[in-house]
Amino acid sequence: MTRIKCCGMTRVEDALLAARLGADAIGVVLTARSKRRVALDQAASIVAAMPAFVTTVALFMDDDAELVQQVLRDVRPDLLQFHGDETDAWCQQFGQPFLKAVAMGEGAAALPALQAYPHARGLLLDGHGAGEAGGSGKTFDWSLIPPDMGARLILAGGLSPANVASAVREARPWAVDVASGVESSPGIKDPVRMAAFIQAVREADADR
């Protein structure tokens, strides 16, 4: 079964709805470089509201280690996710499981980065270019994905209710990650789109 992460949460009610609809994980963005950034107290409220077995993820992009430590202390997410130029060793320093985003908007030039993070629990392949923030709504060429990524593959980048079933069938990821594709505006989730997205993933799973 393909796991589903709904990212860029800014409201408790949106995160709770995602959980009720069947999302396996939700993400909150802490980096100042994102239009979906939330304050620490807001992130903490969202994380604290999540029911059992819904994984919470905190996102960063080339932020100071002090901010990451503060988020670990005050927000207490289950996973960290890094979107910038952070190295594998830098991500490891916090002693917390982490995901690393890879900017697949660079095409084949991005592929070496898939080998550069051996300690990441998962590699999130996103459609943005190097140095750009996630949540851009851009897709990338799914045929570039190596066939042997297995449980490390998290597919992101321009996914929506209209194309996620095709993405699941073609790329066969361990998980899919959506932000802009289920929003009415940046950070505000649309209930109908979220429900349609999750339903499309489940239908694609059933077809497999």
Tab-separated table of C-alpha atoms in Angstrom:
chain	number	residue	atom	x	y	z
A	1	MET	CA	0.000	0.000	0.000
A	2	THR	CA	1.399	3.386	-0.999
A	3	ARG	CA	1.926	5.673	1.988
A	4	ILE	CA	0.598	9.226	1.780
A	5	LYS	CA	2.041	12.406	3.263
A	6	CYS	CA	0.115	15.680	3.160
A	7	CYS	CA	2.625	18.469	3.578
A	8	GLY	CA	2.661	22.194	4.278
A	9	MET	CA	0.030	22.064	7.012
A	10	THR	CA	-0.745	25.426	8.609
A	11	ARG	CA	-4.000	24.631	10.433
A	12	VAL	CA	-4.886	21.966	12.982
A	13	GLU	CA	-8.220	21.287	11.301
A	14	ASP	CA	-6.569	20.543	7.953
A	15	ALA	CA	-4.096	18.136	9.528
A	16	LEU	CA	-6.836	16.343	11.446
A	17	LEU	CA	-8.911	15.996	8.295
A	18	ALA	CA	-5.929	14.534	6.433
A	19	ALA	CA	-5.535	11.966	9.212
A	20	ARG	CA	-9.236	11.082	9.145
A	21	LEU	CA	-9.134	10.678	5.373
A	22	GLY	CA	-6.297	8.173	5.702
A	23	ALA	CA	-3.038	10.127	5.366
A	24	ASP	CA	-0.103	8.319	6.958
A	25	ALA	CA	1.915	11.476	7.651
A	26	ILE	CA	1.607	15.252	7.754
A	27	GLY	CA	4.324	17.868	7.346
A	28	VAL	CA	4.886	21.295	8.857
A	29	VAL	CA	7.332	23.753	7.326
A	30	LEU	CA	9.701	25.687	9.580
A	31	THR	CA	12.069	27.286	7.096
A	32	ALA	CA	11.692	31.000	6.412
A	33	ARG	CA	12.180	30.314	2.703
A	34	SER	CA	8.709	28.799	2.331
A	35	LYS	CA	5.344	30.514	1.920
A	36	ARG	CA	3.906	27.681	4.041
A	37	ARG	CA	6.092	28.443	7.041
A	38	VAL	CA	4.439	28.209	10.444
A	39	ALA	CA	5.572	29.573	13.803
A	40	LEU	CA	6.904	27.162	16.399
A	41	ASP	CA	3.793	27.332	18.556
A	42	GLN	CA	1.558	26.715	15.550
A	43	ALA	CA	3.669	23.732	14.466
A	44	ALA	CA	3.569	22.356	17.999
A	45	SER	CA	-0.230	22.613	18.081
A	46	ILE	CA	-0.552	20.728	14.793
A	47	VAL	CA	1.855	17.984	15.866
A	48	ALA	CA	0.212	17.595	19.282
A	49	ALA	CA	-3.217	17.188	17.681
A	50	MET	CA	-2.245	14.200	15.563
A	51	PRO	CA	-3.705	10.824	16.530
A	52	ALA	CA	-1.645	7.690	17.048
A	53	PHE	CA	0.086	6.189	13.993
A	54	VAL	CA	0.146	9.440	11.996
A	55	THR	CA	3.782	10.411	11.501
A	56	THR	CA	4.694	14.077	11.912
A	57	VAL	CA	7.468	15.623	9.815
A	58	ALA	CA	9.251	18.986	10.244
A	59	LEU	CA	10.753	20.575	7.112
A	60	PHE	CA	13.882	22.709	6.840
A	61	MET	CA	16.018	24.162	4.076
A	62	ASP	CA	19.574	25.248	4.849
A	63	ASP	CA	18.539	26.440	8.302
A	64	ASP	CA	20.780	26.815	11.340
A	65	ALA	CA	21.283	23.768	13.515
A	66	GLU	CA	19.965	25.821	16.429
A	67	LEU	CA	16.547	26.085	14.777
A	68	VAL	CA	16.407	22.344	14.182
A	69	GLN	CA	17.312	21.705	17.823
A	70	GLN	CA	14.634	24.139	18.976
A	71	VAL	CA	12.013	22.437	16.828
A	72	LEU	CA	12.998	19.033	18.177
A	73	ARG	CA	12.639	20.365	21.700
A	74	ASP	CA	9.451	22.436	21.310
A	75	VAL	CA	7.555	20.773	18.460
A	76	ARG	CA	8.707	17.141	18.865
A	77	PRO	CA	8.198	15.838	15.323
A	78	ASP	CA	8.761	12.184	14.491
A	79	LEU	CA	10.906	12.885	11.422
A	80	LEU	CA	13.041	15.693	10.028
A	81	GLN	CA	13.065	16.587	6.338
A	82	PHE	CA	15.791	18.638	4.666
A	83	HIS	CA	15.389	20.400	1.319
A	84	GLY	CA	18.641	22.307	0.880
A	85	ASP	CA	22.345	21.626	0.487
A	86	GLU	CA	22.623	19.795	3.816
A	87	THR	CA	25.047	16.870	3.750
A	88	ASP	CA	24.315	13.406	5.069
A	89	ALA	CA	26.604	14.037	8.049
A	90	TRP	CA	24.924	17.363	8.824
A	91	CYS	CA	21.484	15.752	8.782
A	92	GLN	CA	22.683	12.951	11.045
A	93	GLN	CA	23.944	15.225	13.817
A	94	PHE	CA	20.514	15.541	15.449
A	95	GLY	CA	20.155	11.837	16.197
A	96	GLN	CA	16.676	11.868	14.637
A	97	PRO	CA	15.421	9.909	11.606
A	98	PHE	CA	15.420	12.128	8.536
A	99	LEU	CA	14.276	12.399	4.933
A	100	LYS	CA	16.283	14.202	2.265
A	101	ALA	CA	14.687	15.950	-0.689
A	102	VAL	CA	16.421	15.712	-4.062
A	103	ALA	CA	15.766	18.411	-6.675
A	104	MET	CA	14.826	16.308	-9.691
A	105	GLY	CA	14.105	19.443	-11.699
A	106	GLU	CA	17.782	19.227	-12.602
A	107	GLY	CA	17.060	16.108	-14.662
A	108	ALA	CA	19.717	13.403	-14.890
A	109	ALA	CA	22.205	15.750	-13.215
A	110	ALA	CA	20.322	15.168	-9.946
A	111	LEU	CA	20.874	11.404	-9.905
A	112	PRO	CA	24.256	11.378	-8.096
A	113	ALA	CA	22.555	12.952	-5.076
A	114	LEU	CA	20.563	9.753	-4.621
A	115	GLN	CA	23.771	8.052	-3.473
A	116	ALA	CA	24.916	10.881	-1.221
A	117	TYR	CA	22.518	10.243	1.677
A	118	PRO	CA	23.010	6.655	2.852
A	119	HIS	CA	21.569	7.396	6.298
A	120	ALA	CA	18.308	8.985	5.116
A	121	ARG	CA	15.212	6.945	5.916
A	122	GLY	CA	13.792	8.090	2.595
A	123	LEU	CA	14.673	10.209	-0.416
A	124	LEU	CA	11.945	12.604	-1.457
A	125	LEU	CA	12.208	13.200	-5.188
A	126	ASP	CA	10.701	16.616	-5.894
A	127	GLY	CA	10.148	18.526	-9.117
A	128	HIS	CA	11.842	21.785	-8.183
A	129	GLY	CA	15.293	22.869	-9.293
A	130	ALA	CA	18.392	23.073	-7.101
A	131	GLY	CA	18.142	25.907	-4.585
A	132	GLU	CA	14.369	26.212	-4.955
A	133	ALA	CA	11.920	25.466	-2.166
A	134	GLY	CA	9.558	22.503	-2.347
A	135	GLY	CA	5.826	22.808	-2.861
A	136	SER	CA	6.357	24.367	-6.285
A	137	GLY	CA	3.773	22.215	-8.033
A	138	LYS	CA	6.300	21.132	-10.692
A	139	THR	CA	6.459	17.558	-11.918
A	140	PHE	CA	9.579	15.850	-13.269
A	141	ASP	CA	10.358	12.972	-15.611
A	142	TRP	CA	9.418	9.894	-13.587
A	143	SER	CA	11.379	7.669	-15.973
A	144	LEU	CA	14.554	9.052	-14.371
A	145	ILE	CA	13.784	7.239	-11.109
A	146	PRO	CA	16.142	4.269	-10.614
A	147	PRO	CA	14.207	0.992	-10.387
A	148	ASP	CA	15.986	-0.203	-7.231
A	149	MET	CA	15.056	2.521	-4.733
A	150	GLY	CA	12.497	0.361	-2.956
A	151	ALA	CA	11.259	1.678	0.384
A	152	ARG	CA	13.451	4.780	0.157
A	153	LEU	CA	11.424	6.318	-2.683
A	154	ILE	CA	9.037	9.128	-1.766
A	155	LEU	CA	7.559	10.756	-4.859
A	156	ALA	CA	6.660	14.448	-4.807
A	157	GLY	CA	6.489	17.324	-7.234
A	158	GLY	CA	3.288	18.495	-8.879
A	159	LEU	CA	1.169	15.569	-7.707
A	160	SER	CA	-2.589	16.135	-7.691
A	161	PRO	CA	-5.813	14.115	-7.743
A	162	ALA	CA	-5.571	14.171	-11.548
A	163	ASN	CA	-2.143	12.548	-11.911
A	164	VAL	CA	-1.272	10.711	-8.703
A	165	ALA	CA	-2.793	7.413	-9.831
A	166	SER	CA	-0.600	7.455	-12.933
A	167	ALA	CA	2.403	8.314	-10.757
A	168	VAL	CA	1.761	5.375	-8.438
A	169	ARG	CA	1.332	2.947	-11.330
A	170	GLU	CA	4.394	4.158	-13.232
A	171	ALA	CA	6.914	4.957	-10.487
A	172	ARG	CA	5.705	2.494	-7.816
A	173	PRO	CA	6.922	4.659	-4.923
A	174	TRP	CA	6.898	3.668	-1.280
A	175	ALA	CA	5.088	6.943	-0.562
A	176	VAL	CA	3.697	10.034	-2.251
A	177	ASP	CA	3.916	13.568	-0.891
A	178	VAL	CA	1.475	16.344	-1.778
A	179	ALA	CA	1.194	20.022	-0.864
A	180	SER	CA	0.016	22.460	-3.539
A	181	GLY	CA	-2.002	19.792	-5.357
A	182	VAL	CA	-4.596	19.666	-2.555
A	183	GLU	CA	-4.722	23.367	-1.687
A	184	SER	CA	-7.150	26.205	-2.296
A	185	SER	CA	-4.298	28.647	-1.517
A	186	PRO	CA	-0.756	28.165	-0.155
A	187	GLY	CA	-1.005	26.369	3.178
A	188	ILE	CA	-4.813	26.069	3.097
A	189	LYS	CA	-5.959	22.564	2.248
A	190	ASP	CA	-9.077	21.876	0.204
A	191	PRO	CA	-11.118	19.031	1.756
A	192	VAL	CA	-12.493	17.821	-1.582
A	193	ARG	CA	-9.052	17.746	-3.195
A	194	MET	CA	-7.495	15.956	-0.234
A	195	ALA	CA	-10.198	13.302	-0.282
A	196	ALA	CA	-9.887	12.881	-4.053
A	197	PHE	CA	-6.100	12.585	-3.840
A	198	ILE	CA	-6.167	9.877	-1.184
A	199	GLN	CA	-8.944	8.012	-3.006
A	200	ALA	CA	-6.943	8.098	-6.251
A	201	VAL	CA	-3.915	6.579	-4.506
A	202	ARG	CA	-5.999	3.810	-2.992
A	203	GLU	CA	-7.621	3.015	-6.348
A	204	ALA	CA	-4.198	2.827	-7.995
A	205	ASP	CA	-3.039	0.489	-5.228
A	206	ALA	CA	-6.051	-1.743	-5.832
A	207	ASP	CA	-5.249	-1.867	-9.551
A	208	ARG	CA	-1.723	-3.093	-8.769
